[in-house]
Amino acid sequence: MSDTDELLSIRAAELYYEENQTQDEIGVILRLTRWKVGRLLASARANGFIRIEIVHPRARRLPIERRLRESTGLTDAIVVSSAGVSTDAELQSRTAQAAADYLTSLRPIPRTLGISWGRTLHDVSLHLKQGWASGVNVVQINGGVSLNQRTGTAASTAVTIAHKADGSATLLPSPAIFERLETKQAMEADRTVAGVLALARDAQAYVFSAGQADANSALVDSGYLTVDQINDLVARGAVGDVVGRYIDQNGRIVDPELNERTVGIQIDQLRRAPLTIAVISGKTKHAIARAVVRNGLCTVLVTDEDTANALLHD
Amino acid sequence: MSDTDELLSIRAAELYYEENQTQDEIGVILRLTRWKVGRLLASARANGFIRIEIVHPRARRLPIERRLRESTGLTDAIVVSSAGVSTDAELQSRTAQAAADYLTSLRPIPRTLGISWGRTLHDVSLHLKQGWASGVNVVQINGGVSLNQRTGTAASTAVTIAHKADGSATLLPSPAIFERLETKQAMEADRTVAGVLALARDAQAYVFSAGQADANSALVDSGYLTVDQINDLVARGAVGDVVGRYIDQNGRIVDPELNERTVGIQIDQLRRAPLTIAVISGKTKHAIARAVVRNGLCTVLVTDEDTANALLHD
DNA sequence: GGGATCTTCGCTCATCTGAGCAGGGGGACC
DNA sequence: GGTCCCCCTGCTCAGATGAGCGAAGATCCC
């Protein structure tokens, strides 16, 4: 397109989009036929000069969702807009809200829903509306009795989700990671615990988040791992954890011995499940999000625009 | 509007603006009539959820221009968009381009055009196209023989503008500010200089910029004023200079004695002129832009979006 | 419970807009 | 200089959209 046409297309766009003039009226002003004006506007759009943003906490980015589905083979992708977001907390809240919306719209409603725990899942539980579903049995899929003040949140997340769905919660009364393998095996041998784990394995759907592998990890906060241990895992290729288990960018367990001492369903059980919803957002989690998606650990991803774009531009 | 309607309006907007679906198709998807979809989209727009930006160096903000004309009584206002601009230099370049465009579109073409000098005017001269007008006599309206390397730009600005308009340039061969009043008066008594000043007073149109009152002022750079002198002027209320003369926020000369020693047309001559085009942009110039506009020193303002908004939100 | 009032809904109709097509002007190539 | 080809222009026509209107529904107050 010629230079003067480009300039005209901008003038036309100003009158059309900012002044709400009709193409006819613009034609009179710019001394063009209305068809020429229409073509100029089309070229302005084609050249990307017109940027339309939906500025709202619930706004999603459907084109990115579609591209994500196509390029990764995900069953579904939910991408929240980051337009107008200033803090990471706000973005995570939007993502949690979107996850809650997605759960609410799930059909058929899963009778048993396996969930992990953490800040993100807790956020999701708060965003769910009373009556979001009915008769859902929520079961914890990894150990969650924390060693410090976070103690309550793991249980309350499950209870809240279940309560709001007029269902029941089945808690996994176990630490996330044991220091000794023998203790962990003894715990799993307990009939109650074994029953919960069996229920977790048979869940019809899973919702989980993921943690980045760094000193701010929830597993460090909760006292299960030291900063040194995390650094060691990172040195061995860990990008983050899923249901308490650290994986590298190829989705492989980084430390099999540590993995053995971790309570909850295995990574492979997630891989085989028909409906696994990963809720991952924030700049620090791009790497673990990539590992989760690329290695088929989830069938549905709920994330933010920036993370989604990072996945697309690999 | 109800909460669910708000959410629906966002879903509709996503499908309409991002997926290019028709309102009919959206109706099928969301199980609404197409009229409801139309109303939802209208409400999304009314609520400001839809933000449309024209991203282009030549883009202007017509609604802001209109509000500026209405609230200030300016004959014309040109406001360039700051969408996608990262540096102040880029913004100033856009503004200079807009000023060049405005000059080019002026009808009738002024036979005599008075100009000041400085970075901004120089930028305007570079953005003008060869043949932007024909037969314009460009005359300098304030002293511009600089004391250092800037020397050339004042003259070259005038010459370039004139040359590109197939016209002639009349330079004012004088320093901007004299140290002694007597020297200045002697200079003005010179027939050549007096002739130039007379021509400048009779110009049909003026284009000028303005400088902020701080240590980065062009008059300090050029060696006419010291940083101490500027600080003194600021202490006495100066917000910036127009054609080399420092004014306060009420448009009054801050230092009459200094003003007497300054060569060029008077502020009052600008005030009386029928067509005076001020080109002012950048965050540091909000105050001087306000002084110029509020006190009728220009009839046309060419500026950037942020400066314009600052003027509107007084 | 019943009426008054205000909002929301589905629809008609006029207008706006984009797809597609034929004709003409201008440039490229011989 | 002539011819061919391509792109641009102006147009027809059908589809998409917004204004306006009467009816249905919701709400409020008695």
PDB file of C-alpha atoms in Angstrom, chain B residues 34-307:
ATOM      1  CA  ARG B  34     -29.123 -11.658  18.378  1.00  0.00           C
ATOM      2  CA  TRP B  35     -30.780  -8.508  19.683  1.00  0.00           C
ATOM      3  CA  LYS B  36     -29.709  -9.344  23.196  1.00  0.00           C
ATOM      4  CA  VAL B  37     -26.188  -9.885  21.898  1.00  0.00           C
ATOM      5  CA  GLY B  38     -26.284  -6.474  20.243  1.00  0.00           C
ATOM      6  CA  ARG B  39     -27.416  -4.881  23.463  1.00  0.00           C
ATOM      7  CA  LEU B  40     -24.730  -6.672  25.451  1.00  0.00           C
ATOM      8  CA  LEU B  41     -22.063  -5.435  23.061  1.00  0.00           C
ATOM      9  CA  ALA B  42     -23.431  -1.915  23.311  1.00  0.00           C
ATOM     10  CA  SER B  43     -23.291  -2.097  27.084  1.00  0.00           C
ATOM     11  CA  ALA B  44     -19.726  -3.445  26.987  1.00  0.00           C
ATOM     12  CA  ARG B  45     -18.751  -0.446  24.906  1.00  0.00           C
ATOM     13  CA  ALA B  46     -20.702   1.946  27.133  1.00  0.00           C
ATOM     14  CA  ASN B  47     -18.982   0.536  30.218  1.00  0.00           C
ATOM     15  CA  GLY B  48     -15.581   1.117  28.663  1.00  0.00           C
ATOM     16  CA  PHE B  49     -14.690  -2.578  28.563  1.00  0.00           C
ATOM     17  CA  ILE B  50     -13.765  -2.290  24.897  1.00  0.00           C
ATOM     18  CA  ARG B  51     -10.615  -0.302  24.308  1.00  0.00           C
ATOM     19  CA  ILE B  52      -9.750   0.516  20.720  1.00  0.00           C
ATOM     20  CA  GLU B  53      -6.359   1.994  20.027  1.00  0.00           C
ATOM     21  CA  ILE B  54      -4.892   3.116  16.749  1.00  0.00           C
ATOM     22  CA  VAL B  55      -1.259   2.158  16.881  1.00  0.00           C
ATOM     23  CA  HIS B  56       0.617   4.212  14.325  1.00  0.00           C
ATOM     24  CA  PRO B  57       3.189   7.004  14.440  1.00  0.00           C
ATOM     25  CA  ARG B  58       0.787   9.313  12.623  1.00  0.00           C
ATOM     26  CA  ALA B  59      -2.258   8.488  14.744  1.00  0.00           C
ATOM     27  CA  ARG B  60      -4.067  11.380  16.358  1.00  0.00           C
ATOM     28  CA  ARG B  61      -6.594  11.528  19.175  1.00  0.00           C
ATOM     29  CA  LEU B  62      -9.573  13.359  17.727  1.00  0.00           C
ATOM     30  CA  PRO B  63     -11.838  13.168  20.803  1.00  0.00           C
ATOM     31  CA  ILE B  64      -9.123  14.772  22.912  1.00  0.00           C
ATOM     32  CA  GLU B  65      -8.578  17.405  20.244  1.00  0.00           C
ATOM     33  CA  ARG B  66     -12.254  18.250  20.294  1.00  0.00           C
ATOM     34  CA  ARG B  67     -12.392  18.497  24.081  1.00  0.00           C
ATOM     35  CA  LEU B  68      -9.275  20.636  24.063  1.00  0.00           C
ATOM     36  CA  ARG B  69     -10.783  23.046  21.533  1.00  0.00           C
ATOM     37  CA  GLU B  70     -13.966  23.250  23.556  1.00  0.00           C
ATOM     38  CA  SER B  71     -12.355  23.778  26.927  1.00  0.00           C
ATOM     39  CA  THR B  72      -9.649  26.229  25.872  1.00  0.00           C
ATOM     40  CA  GLY B  73     -11.037  28.145  22.937  1.00  0.00           C
ATOM     41  CA  LEU B  74      -8.164  27.133  20.697  1.00  0.00           C
ATOM     42  CA  THR B  75      -8.920  27.445  16.991  1.00  0.00           C
ATOM     43  CA  ASP B  76      -7.381  24.066  16.439  1.00  0.00           C
ATOM     44  CA  ALA B  77      -5.697  21.362  18.447  1.00  0.00           C
ATOM     45  CA  ILE B  78      -3.565  18.528  17.090  1.00  0.00           C
ATOM     46  CA  VAL B  79      -2.986  15.717  19.556  1.00  0.00           C
ATOM     47  CA  VAL B  80      -0.752  12.814  18.590  1.00  0.00           C
ATOM     48  CA  SER B  81      -1.342   9.398  20.116  1.00  0.00           C
ATOM     49  CA  SER B  82       1.218   8.097  22.550  1.00  0.00           C
ATOM     50  CA  ALA B  83       0.118   4.497  22.019  1.00  0.00           C
ATOM     51  CA  GLY B  84       3.132   2.279  21.664  1.00  0.00           C
ATOM     52  CA  VAL B  85       5.631   5.033  22.339  1.00  0.00           C
ATOM     53  CA  SER B  86       8.509   4.148  24.635  1.00  0.00           C
ATOM     54  CA  THR B  87      10.843   7.140  24.541  1.00  0.00           C
ATOM     55  CA  ASP B  88      10.322  10.860  24.849  1.00  0.00           C
ATOM     56  CA  ALA B  89      12.315  11.360  21.660  1.00  0.00           C
ATOM     57  CA  GLU B  90       9.837   9.215  19.755  1.00  0.00           C
ATOM     58  CA  LEU B  91       6.953  11.258  21.096  1.00  0.00           C
ATOM     59  CA  GLN B  92       8.606  14.516  20.112  1.00  0.00           C
ATOM     60  CA  SER B  93       9.281  13.156  16.675  1.00  0.00           C
ATOM     61  CA  ARG B  94       5.599  12.247  16.306  1.00  0.00           C
ATOM     62  CA  THR B  95       4.592  15.704  17.432  1.00  0.00           C
ATOM     63  CA  ALA B  96       6.996  17.362  15.007  1.00  0.00           C
ATOM     64  CA  GLN B  97       5.612  15.200  12.233  1.00  0.00           C
ATOM     65  CA  ALA B  98       2.085  16.266  13.126  1.00  0.00           C
ATOM     66  CA  ALA B  99       3.140  19.910  13.111  1.00  0.00           C
ATOM     67  CA  ALA B 100       4.680  19.420   9.677  1.00  0.00           C
ATOM     68  CA  ASP B 101       1.450  17.809   8.472  1.00  0.00           C
ATOM     69  CA  TYR B 102      -0.556  20.675   9.890  1.00  0.00           C
ATOM     70  CA  LEU B 103       1.615  23.286   8.181  1.00  0.00           C
ATOM     71  CA  THR B 104       1.327  21.389   4.932  1.00  0.00           C
ATOM     72  CA  SER B 105      -2.443  21.381   5.101  1.00  0.00           C
ATOM     73  CA  LEU B 106      -2.749  25.100   6.000  1.00  0.00           C
ATOM     74  CA  ARG B 107      -5.030  27.057   3.688  1.00  0.00           C
ATOM     75  CA  PRO B 108      -4.468  29.742   2.665  1.00  0.00           C
ATOM     76  CA  ILE B 109      -0.738  29.208   2.565  1.00  0.00           C
ATOM     77  CA  PRO B 110       0.843  32.015   4.640  1.00  0.00           C
ATOM     78  CA  ARG B 111       3.087  34.244   2.528  1.00  0.00           C
ATOM     79  CA  THR B 112       5.232  35.109   5.533  1.00  0.00           C
ATOM     80  CA  LEU B 113       5.802  32.542   8.271  1.00  0.00           C
ATOM     81  CA  GLY B 114       7.514  33.554  11.498  1.00  0.00           C
ATOM     82  CA  ILE B 115       9.394  30.795  13.287  1.00  0.00           C
ATOM     83  CA  SER B 116      11.397  30.383  16.444  1.00  0.00           C
ATOM     84  CA  TRP B 117      14.247  27.916  16.743  1.00  0.00           C
ATOM     85  CA  GLY B 118      15.171  24.930  18.841  1.00  0.00           C
ATOM     86  CA  ARG B 119      15.175  21.160  18.783  1.00  0.00           C
ATOM     87  CA  THR B 120      11.462  20.956  18.143  1.00  0.00           C
ATOM     88  CA  LEU B 121      11.366  23.412  15.257  1.00  0.00           C
ATOM     89  CA  HIS B 122      14.400  21.775  13.738  1.00  0.00           C
ATOM     90  CA  ASP B 123      12.588  18.457  13.934  1.00  0.00           C
ATOM     91  CA  VAL B 124       9.575  19.994  12.228  1.00  0.00           C
ATOM     92  CA  SER B 125      11.764  21.299   9.420  1.00  0.00           C
ATOM     93  CA  LEU B 126      13.142  17.810   8.833  1.00  0.00           C
ATOM     94  CA  HIS B 127       9.692  16.234   8.713  1.00  0.00           C
ATOM     95  CA  LEU B 128       8.357  18.668   6.145  1.00  0.00           C
ATOM     96  CA  LYS B 129       8.282  17.270   2.651  1.00  0.00           C
ATOM     97  CA  GLN B 130       9.897  18.911  -0.313  1.00  0.00           C
ATOM     98  CA  GLY B 131       7.199  21.053  -1.885  1.00  0.00           C
ATOM     99  CA  TRP B 132       5.039  21.220   1.250  1.00  0.00           C
ATOM    100  CA  ALA B 133       4.025  24.704   0.072  1.00  0.00           C
ATOM    101  CA  SER B 134       5.217  27.152  -2.529  1.00  0.00           C
ATOM    102  CA  GLY B 135       6.636  30.616  -2.138  1.00  0.00           C
ATOM    103  CA  VAL B 136       6.677  30.963   1.618  1.00  0.00           C
ATOM    104  CA  ASN B 137       8.991  33.559   3.119  1.00  0.00           C
ATOM    105  CA  VAL B 138      10.257  32.196   6.402  1.00  0.00           C
ATOM    106  CA  VAL B 139      11.429  34.757   8.930  1.00  0.00           C
ATOM    107  CA  GLN B 140      13.081  34.176  12.279  1.00  0.00           C
ATOM    108  CA  ILE B 141      11.183  35.815  15.111  1.00  0.00           C
ATOM    109  CA  ASN B 142      13.772  35.663  17.842  1.00  0.00           C
ATOM    110  CA  GLY B 143      17.521  35.919  18.088  1.00  0.00           C
ATOM    111  CA  GLY B 144      19.244  32.695  17.373  1.00  0.00           C
ATOM    112  CA  VAL B 145      22.957  33.020  16.758  1.00  0.00           C
ATOM    113  CA  SER B 146      24.024  30.577  19.383  1.00  0.00           C
ATOM    114  CA  LEU B 147      27.269  30.750  21.311  1.00  0.00           C
ATOM    115  CA  ASN B 148      28.248  27.150  20.662  1.00  0.00           C
ATOM    116  CA  GLN B 149      27.750  24.229  18.330  1.00  0.00           C
ATOM    117  CA  ARG B 150      24.036  24.699  18.098  1.00  0.00           C
ATOM    118  CA  THR B 151      24.837  27.709  15.971  1.00  0.00           C
ATOM    119  CA  GLY B 152      23.934  26.161  12.709  1.00  0.00           C
ATOM    120  CA  THR B 153      20.572  24.698  13.603  1.00  0.00           C
ATOM    121  CA  ALA B 154      18.665  27.940  14.073  1.00  0.00           C
ATOM    122  CA  ALA B 155      19.604  29.175  10.630  1.00  0.00           C
ATOM    123  CA  SER B 156      19.316  25.772   9.007  1.00  0.00           C
ATOM    124  CA  THR B 157      15.839  25.278  10.432  1.00  0.00           C
ATOM    125  CA  ALA B 158      14.585  28.426   8.743  1.00  0.00           C
ATOM    126  CA  VAL B 159      16.473  27.742   5.552  1.00  0.00           C
ATOM    127  CA  THR B 160      15.235  24.153   5.359  1.00  0.00           C
ATOM    128  CA  ILE B 161      11.615  25.108   5.894  1.00  0.00           C
ATOM    129  CA  ALA B 162      11.884  27.849   3.280  1.00  0.00           C
ATOM    130  CA  HIS B 163      13.794  25.721   0.821  1.00  0.00           C
ATOM    131  CA  LYS B 164      11.295  22.876   0.986  1.00  0.00           C
ATOM    132  CA  ALA B 165       8.531  25.376   0.307  1.00  0.00           C
ATOM    133  CA  ASP B 166      10.380  26.823  -2.660  1.00  0.00           C
ATOM    134  CA  GLY B 167      10.604  30.128  -0.778  1.00  0.00           C
ATOM    135  CA  SER B 168      13.146  32.345   0.913  1.00  0.00           C
ATOM    136  CA  ALA B 169      14.447  32.566   4.467  1.00  0.00           C
ATOM    137  CA  THR B 170      15.072  35.803   6.309  1.00  0.00           C
ATOM    138  CA  LEU B 171      17.415  35.270   9.219  1.00  0.00           C
ATOM    139  CA  LEU B 172      17.652  37.425  12.293  1.00  0.00           C
ATOM    140  CA  PRO B 173      21.406  37.883  12.692  1.00  0.00           C
ATOM    141  CA  SER B 174      21.472  38.504  16.408  1.00  0.00           C
ATOM    142  CA  PRO B 175      22.106  36.712  19.671  1.00  0.00           C
ATOM    143  CA  ALA B 176      19.015  35.690  21.619  1.00  0.00           C
ATOM    144  CA  ILE B 177      19.893  37.738  24.688  1.00  0.00           C
ATOM    145  CA  PHE B 178      22.355  40.603  25.081  1.00  0.00           C
ATOM    146  CA  GLU B 179      24.281  41.228  28.234  1.00  0.00           C
ATOM    147  CA  ARG B 180      23.818  44.973  28.037  1.00  0.00           C
ATOM    148  CA  LEU B 181      20.636  46.753  27.118  1.00  0.00           C
ATOM    149  CA  GLU B 182      22.550  49.396  25.165  1.00  0.00           C
ATOM    150  CA  THR B 183      24.124  46.841  22.859  1.00  0.00           C
ATOM    151  CA  LYS B 184      20.725  45.334  22.187  1.00  0.00           C
ATOM    152  CA  GLN B 185      19.253  48.711  21.363  1.00  0.00           C
ATOM    153  CA  ALA B 186      22.152  49.488  19.066  1.00  0.00           C
ATOM    154  CA  MET B 187      21.627  46.188  17.292  1.00  0.00           C
ATOM    155  CA  GLU B 188      17.942  46.839  16.844  1.00  0.00           C
ATOM    156  CA  ALA B 189      18.729  50.274  15.440  1.00  0.00           C
ATOM    157  CA  ASP B 190      20.666  48.656  12.630  1.00  0.00           C
ATOM    158  CA  ARG B 191      18.642  48.937   9.450  1.00  0.00           C
ATOM    159  CA  THR B 192      19.024  45.302   8.444  1.00  0.00           C
ATOM    160  CA  VAL B 193      18.006  44.013  11.849  1.00  0.00           C
ATOM    161  CA  ALA B 194      15.163  46.480  12.131  1.00  0.00           C
ATOM    162  CA  GLY B 195      13.929  45.321   8.750  1.00  0.00           C
ATOM    163  CA  VAL B 196      13.928  41.693   9.814  1.00  0.00           C
ATOM    164  CA  LEU B 197      12.092  42.498  13.030  1.00  0.00           C
ATOM    165  CA  ALA B 198       9.498  44.505  11.101  1.00  0.00           C
ATOM    166  CA  LEU B 199       9.014  41.578   8.758  1.00  0.00           C
ATOM    167  CA  ALA B 200       8.688  39.258  11.766  1.00  0.00           C
ATOM    168  CA  ARG B 201       6.020  41.494  13.291  1.00  0.00           C
ATOM    169  CA  ASP B 202       3.999  41.394  10.099  1.00  0.00           C
ATOM    170  CA  ALA B 203       4.135  37.631   9.552  1.00  0.00           C
ATOM    171  CA  GLN B 204       0.802  36.083   8.653  1.00  0.00           C
ATOM    172  CA  ALA B 205       1.453  33.060  10.808  1.00  0.00           C
ATOM    173  CA  TYR B 206       3.855  31.975  13.508  1.00  0.00           C
ATOM    174  CA  VAL B 207       5.209  28.586  14.462  1.00  0.00           C
ATOM    175  CA  PHE B 208       7.069  28.311  17.700  1.00  0.00           C
ATOM    176  CA  SER B 209       7.894  25.901  20.454  1.00  0.00           C
ATOM    177  CA  ALA B 210       8.541  26.541  24.109  1.00  0.00           C
ATOM    178  CA  GLY B 211      11.169  25.481  26.602  1.00  0.00           C
ATOM    179  CA  GLN B 212      10.746  24.311  30.141  1.00  0.00           C
ATOM    180  CA  ALA B 213      12.390  26.386  32.840  1.00  0.00           C
ATOM    181  CA  ASP B 214      15.129  24.135  34.144  1.00  0.00           C
ATOM    182  CA  ALA B 215      18.815  23.467  33.752  1.00  0.00           C
ATOM    183  CA  ASN B 216      18.179  21.572  30.497  1.00  0.00           C
ATOM    184  CA  SER B 217      16.741  24.608  28.765  1.00  0.00           C
ATOM    185  CA  ALA B 218      18.096  25.361  25.321  1.00  0.00           C
ATOM    186  CA  LEU B 219      19.012  28.861  26.456  1.00  0.00           C
ATOM    187  CA  VAL B 220      21.314  27.368  29.056  1.00  0.00           C
ATOM    188  CA  ASP B 221      22.746  24.889  26.568  1.00  0.00           C
ATOM    189  CA  SER B 222      23.409  27.704  24.169  1.00  0.00           C
ATOM    190  CA  GLY B 223      25.207  29.708  26.797  1.00  0.00           C
ATOM    191  CA  TYR B 224      22.803  32.654  27.049  1.00  0.00           C
ATOM    192  CA  LEU B 225      21.814  31.919  30.617  1.00  0.00           C
ATOM    193  CA  THR B 226      23.522  30.197  33.517  1.00  0.00           C
ATOM    194  CA  VAL B 227      21.955  27.520  35.658  1.00  0.00           C
ATOM    195  CA  ASP B 228      21.906  30.027  38.519  1.00  0.00           C
ATOM    196  CA  GLN B 229      19.948  32.499  36.429  1.00  0.00           C
ATOM    197  CA  ILE B 230      17.417  29.819  35.526  1.00  0.00           C
ATOM    198  CA  ASN B 231      17.026  28.824  39.154  1.00  0.00           C
ATOM    199  CA  ASP B 232      16.412  32.469  40.004  1.00  0.00           C
ATOM    200  CA  LEU B 233      13.767  32.713  37.289  1.00  0.00           C
ATOM    201  CA  VAL B 234      12.094  29.541  38.555  1.00  0.00           C
ATOM    202  CA  ALA B 235      12.130  30.950  42.074  1.00  0.00           C
ATOM    203  CA  ARG B 236      10.285  33.958  40.723  1.00  0.00           C
ATOM    204  CA  GLY B 237       7.624  31.788  39.120  1.00  0.00           C
ATOM    205  CA  ALA B 238       8.959  31.063  35.641  1.00  0.00           C
ATOM    206  CA  VAL B 239       7.515  27.908  34.064  1.00  0.00           C
ATOM    207  CA  GLY B 240       9.319  28.186  30.728  1.00  0.00           C
ATOM    208  CA  ASP B 241      10.193  30.368  27.784  1.00  0.00           C
ATOM    209  CA  VAL B 242       8.442  31.320  24.596  1.00  0.00           C
ATOM    210  CA  VAL B 243      10.514  32.938  21.827  1.00  0.00           C
ATOM    211  CA  GLY B 244      13.281  33.307  24.405  1.00  0.00           C
ATOM    212  CA  ARG B 245      11.151  35.136  26.965  1.00  0.00           C
ATOM    213  CA  TYR B 246      10.432  33.575  30.348  1.00  0.00           C
ATOM    214  CA  ILE B 247       6.843  33.644  31.553  1.00  0.00           C
ATOM    215  CA  ASP B 248       5.030  32.505  34.669  1.00  0.00           C
ATOM    216  CA  GLN B 249       1.868  30.420  34.797  1.00  0.00           C
ATOM    217  CA  ASN B 250      -0.220  33.538  34.183  1.00  0.00           C
ATOM    218  CA  GLY B 251       1.639  34.323  30.994  1.00  0.00           C
ATOM    219  CA  ARG B 252       3.413  37.319  32.463  1.00  0.00           C
ATOM    220  CA  ILE B 253       7.044  38.198  31.828  1.00  0.00           C
ATOM    221  CA  VAL B 254       8.972  37.067  34.900  1.00  0.00           C
ATOM    222  CA  ASP B 255      11.977  39.354  34.566  1.00  0.00           C
ATOM    223  CA  PRO B 256      11.212  42.581  32.659  1.00  0.00           C
ATOM    224  CA  GLU B 257      14.826  43.633  32.666  1.00  0.00           C
ATOM    225  CA  LEU B 258      15.951  40.344  31.099  1.00  0.00           C
ATOM    226  CA  ASN B 259      13.062  40.595  28.694  1.00  0.00           C
ATOM    227  CA  GLU B 260      14.298  43.996  27.540  1.00  0.00           C
ATOM    228  CA  ARG B 261      17.639  42.486  26.649  1.00  0.00           C
ATOM    229  CA  THR B 262      16.021  39.706  24.606  1.00  0.00           C
ATOM    230  CA  VAL B 263      15.883  40.124  20.843  1.00  0.00           C
ATOM    231  CA  GLY B 264      12.774  39.186  18.876  1.00  0.00           C
ATOM    232  CA  ILE B 265       9.059  39.782  18.753  1.00  0.00           C
ATOM    233  CA  GLN B 266       7.254  40.456  22.001  1.00  0.00           C
ATOM    234  CA  ILE B 267       4.913  38.031  23.749  1.00  0.00           C
ATOM    235  CA  ASP B 268       2.064  40.492  23.161  1.00  0.00           C
ATOM    236  CA  GLN B 269       2.650  40.352  19.448  1.00  0.00           C
ATOM    237  CA  LEU B 270       2.053  36.617  19.571  1.00  0.00           C
ATOM    238  CA  ARG B 271      -1.076  37.226  21.589  1.00  0.00           C
ATOM    239  CA  ARG B 272      -2.485  39.552  18.960  1.00  0.00           C
ATOM    240  CA  ALA B 273      -1.576  37.462  15.939  1.00  0.00           C
ATOM    241  CA  PRO B 274      -4.437  35.646  14.166  1.00  0.00           C
ATOM    242  CA  LEU B 275      -2.573  32.383  13.612  1.00  0.00           C
ATOM    243  CA  THR B 276       0.042  31.220  16.073  1.00  0.00           C
ATOM    244  CA  ILE B 277       0.980  27.564  16.137  1.00  0.00           C
ATOM    245  CA  ALA B 278       2.621  26.256  19.282  1.00  0.00           C
ATOM    246  CA  VAL B 279       4.395  22.892  19.064  1.00  0.00           C
ATOM    247  CA  ILE B 280       4.986  21.575  22.563  1.00  0.00           C
ATOM    248  CA  SER B 281       5.388  17.986  23.735  1.00  0.00           C
ATOM    249  CA  GLY B 282       6.952  15.953  26.462  1.00  0.00           C
ATOM    250  CA  LYS B 283       6.320  15.422  30.122  1.00  0.00           C
ATOM    251  CA  THR B 284       8.689  18.205  31.179  1.00  0.00           C
ATOM    252  CA  LYS B 285       6.711  20.777  29.217  1.00  0.00           C
ATOM    253  CA  HIS B 286       3.256  20.326  30.722  1.00  0.00           C
ATOM    254  CA  ALA B 287       3.596  23.503  32.792  1.00  0.00           C
ATOM    255  CA  ILE B 288       4.757  25.764  29.977  1.00  0.00           C
ATOM    256  CA  ALA B 289       2.168  24.241  27.634  1.00  0.00           C
ATOM    257  CA  ARG B 290      -0.489  25.134  30.180  1.00  0.00           C
ATOM    258  CA  ALA B 291       0.825  28.705  30.461  1.00  0.00           C
ATOM    259  CA  VAL B 292       0.858  29.122  26.683  1.00  0.00           C
ATOM    260  CA  VAL B 293      -2.645  27.773  26.158  1.00  0.00           C
ATOM    261  CA  ARG B 294      -4.340  29.336  29.182  1.00  0.00           C
ATOM    262  CA  ASN B 295      -3.018  32.780  28.351  1.00  0.00           C
ATOM    263  CA  GLY B 296      -3.879  32.845  24.689  1.00  0.00           C
ATOM    264  CA  LEU B 297      -0.322  32.789  23.395  1.00  0.00           C
ATOM    265  CA  CYS B 298      -1.305  30.410  20.629  1.00  0.00           C
ATOM    266  CA  THR B 299      -4.371  29.799  18.502  1.00  0.00           C
ATOM    267  CA  VAL B 300      -3.294  26.305  17.483  1.00  0.00           C
ATOM    268  CA  LEU B 301      -1.590  23.748  19.700  1.00  0.00           C
ATOM    269  CA  VAL B 302       0.257  20.707  18.428  1.00  0.00           C
ATOM    270  CA  THR B 303       1.037  18.364  21.284  1.00  0.00           C
ATOM    271  CA  ASP B 304       1.005  14.813  22.573  1.00  0.00           C
ATOM    272  CA  GLU B 305      -1.779  12.878  24.258  1.00  0.00           C
ATOM    273  CA  ASP B 306      -0.338  13.068  27.772  1.00  0.00           C
ATOM    274  CA  THR B 307       0.218  16.812  27.663  1.00  0.00           C
TER     275      THR B 307
END
